[in-house]
mmCIF file of C-alpha atoms in Angstrom:
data_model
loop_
_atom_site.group_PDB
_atom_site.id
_atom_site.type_symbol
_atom_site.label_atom_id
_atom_site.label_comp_id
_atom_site.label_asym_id
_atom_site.label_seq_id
_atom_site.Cartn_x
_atom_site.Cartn_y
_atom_site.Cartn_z
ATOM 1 C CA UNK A 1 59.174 -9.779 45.274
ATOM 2 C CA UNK A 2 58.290 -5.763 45.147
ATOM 3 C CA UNK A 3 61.569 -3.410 45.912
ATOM 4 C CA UNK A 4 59.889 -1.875 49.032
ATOM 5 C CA UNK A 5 59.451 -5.434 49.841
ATOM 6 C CA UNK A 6 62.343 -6.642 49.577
ATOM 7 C CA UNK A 7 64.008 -3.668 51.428
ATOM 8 C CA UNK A 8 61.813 -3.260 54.368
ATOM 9 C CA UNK A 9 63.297 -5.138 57.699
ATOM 10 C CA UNK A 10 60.686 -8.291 58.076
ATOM 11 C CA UNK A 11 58.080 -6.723 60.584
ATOM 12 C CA UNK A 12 56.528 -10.494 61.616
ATOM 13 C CA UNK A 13 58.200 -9.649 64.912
ATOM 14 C CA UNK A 14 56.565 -6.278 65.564
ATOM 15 C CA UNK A 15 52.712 -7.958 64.302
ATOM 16 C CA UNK A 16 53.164 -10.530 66.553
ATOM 17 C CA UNK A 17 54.045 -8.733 69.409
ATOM 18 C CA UNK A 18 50.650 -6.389 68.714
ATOM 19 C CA UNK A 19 48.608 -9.322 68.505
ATOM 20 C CA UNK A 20 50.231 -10.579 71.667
ATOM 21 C CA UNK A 21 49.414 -6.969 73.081
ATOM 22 C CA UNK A 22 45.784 -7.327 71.883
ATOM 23 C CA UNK A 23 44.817 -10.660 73.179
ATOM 24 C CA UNK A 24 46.086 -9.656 76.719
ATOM 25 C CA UNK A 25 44.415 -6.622 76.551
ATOM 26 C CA UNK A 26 41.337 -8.532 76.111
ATOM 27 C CA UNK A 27 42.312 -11.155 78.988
ATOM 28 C CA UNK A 28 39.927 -10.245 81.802
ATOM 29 C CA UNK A 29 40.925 -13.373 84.169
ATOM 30 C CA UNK A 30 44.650 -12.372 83.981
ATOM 31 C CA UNK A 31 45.476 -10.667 86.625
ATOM 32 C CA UNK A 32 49.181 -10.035 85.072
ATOM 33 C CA UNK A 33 47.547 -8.996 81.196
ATOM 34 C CA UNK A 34 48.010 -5.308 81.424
ATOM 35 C CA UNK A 35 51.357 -5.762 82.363
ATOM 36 C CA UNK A 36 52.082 -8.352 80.127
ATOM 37 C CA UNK A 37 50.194 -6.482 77.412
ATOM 38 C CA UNK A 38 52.478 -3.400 78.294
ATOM 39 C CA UNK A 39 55.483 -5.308 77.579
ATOM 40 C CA UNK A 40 54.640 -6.856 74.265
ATOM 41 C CA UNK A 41 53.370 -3.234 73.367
ATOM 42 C CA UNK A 42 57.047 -1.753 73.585
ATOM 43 C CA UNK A 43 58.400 -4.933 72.418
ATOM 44 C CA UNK A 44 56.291 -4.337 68.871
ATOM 45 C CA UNK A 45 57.702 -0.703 69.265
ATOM 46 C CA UNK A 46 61.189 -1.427 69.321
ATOM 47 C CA UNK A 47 60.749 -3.955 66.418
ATOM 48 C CA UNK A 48 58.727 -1.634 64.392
ATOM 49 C CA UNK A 49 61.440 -0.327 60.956
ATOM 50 C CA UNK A 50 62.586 3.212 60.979
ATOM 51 C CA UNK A 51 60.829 4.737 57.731
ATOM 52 C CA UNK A 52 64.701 5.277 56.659
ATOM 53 C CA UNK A 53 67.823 5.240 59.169
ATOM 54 C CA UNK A 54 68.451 3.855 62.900
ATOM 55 C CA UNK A 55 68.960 7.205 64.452
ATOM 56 C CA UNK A 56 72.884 5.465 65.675
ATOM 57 C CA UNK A 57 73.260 4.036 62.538
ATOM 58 C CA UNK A 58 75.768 7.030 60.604
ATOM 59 C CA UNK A 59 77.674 6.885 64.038
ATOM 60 C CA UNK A 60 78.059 2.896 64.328
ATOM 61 C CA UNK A 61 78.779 2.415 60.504
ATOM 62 C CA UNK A 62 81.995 5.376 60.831
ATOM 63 C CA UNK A 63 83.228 3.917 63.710
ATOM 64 C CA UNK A 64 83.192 -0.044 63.091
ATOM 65 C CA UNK A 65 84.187 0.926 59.285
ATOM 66 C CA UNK A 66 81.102 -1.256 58.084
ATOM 67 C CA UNK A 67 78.585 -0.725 55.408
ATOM 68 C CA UNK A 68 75.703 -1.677 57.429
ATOM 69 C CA UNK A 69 74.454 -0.867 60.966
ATOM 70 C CA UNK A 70 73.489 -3.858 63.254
ATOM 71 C CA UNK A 71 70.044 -2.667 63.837
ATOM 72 C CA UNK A 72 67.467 -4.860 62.686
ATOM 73 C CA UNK A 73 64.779 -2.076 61.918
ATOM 74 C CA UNK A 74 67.296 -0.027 60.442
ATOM 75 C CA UNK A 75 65.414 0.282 56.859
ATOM 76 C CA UNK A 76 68.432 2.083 55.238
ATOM 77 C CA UNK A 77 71.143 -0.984 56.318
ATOM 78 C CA UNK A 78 68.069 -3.644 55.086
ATOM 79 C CA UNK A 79 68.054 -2.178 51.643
ATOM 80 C CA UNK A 80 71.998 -2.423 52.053
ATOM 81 C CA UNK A 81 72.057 -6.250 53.177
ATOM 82 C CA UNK A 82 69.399 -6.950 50.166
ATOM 83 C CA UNK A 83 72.287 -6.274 48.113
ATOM 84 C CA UNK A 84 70.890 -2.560 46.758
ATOM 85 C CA UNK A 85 74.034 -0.134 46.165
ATOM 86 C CA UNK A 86 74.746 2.112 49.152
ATOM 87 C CA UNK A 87 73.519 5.498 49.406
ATOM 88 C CA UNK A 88 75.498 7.937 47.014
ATOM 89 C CA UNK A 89 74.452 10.568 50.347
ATOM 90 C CA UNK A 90 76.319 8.108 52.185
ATOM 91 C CA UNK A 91 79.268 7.570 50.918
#
């Protein structure tokens, strides 16, 4: 497995929900897809990795004195649960 592969947060979530999104946005004898396509649309956004660091994620790691943030598209706390060293910048 690549490095970038193995640090990026697993986006399955955030494809699925687009393809979701998609389909109902296709669904012409739904009368609830554009809502429905609406919410899986900001449901792929919010699972969608930051290109680095959660913007909370400095904040929550000083004050629950842990090395990794709990956000799951936190790219820089990914890297850190892969087992990659921290951050020199963030020590």
């Amino acid at each position: 497995m690549s490095e970038t592969a193995r640090r990026a947060p697993d986006t399955q979530a955030a494809r699925e929900a687009l393809y979701r999104a998609l389909r109902l946005l296709n669904d012409r004898e739904n009368p609830l897809a554009l809502a429905e396509a609406r919410k899986a649309a900001q449901e792929a956004a919010e699972a969608v990795p930051y290109p680095w660091q959660a913007p909370h994620c400095a904040e929550y790691r000083r004050n629950a004195k842990n090395d990794a943030c709990r956000s799951r598209t936190c790219t820089r706390c990914a890297a850190v649960r892969a087992g990659d060293r921290i951050p020199v910048s963030d020590r």
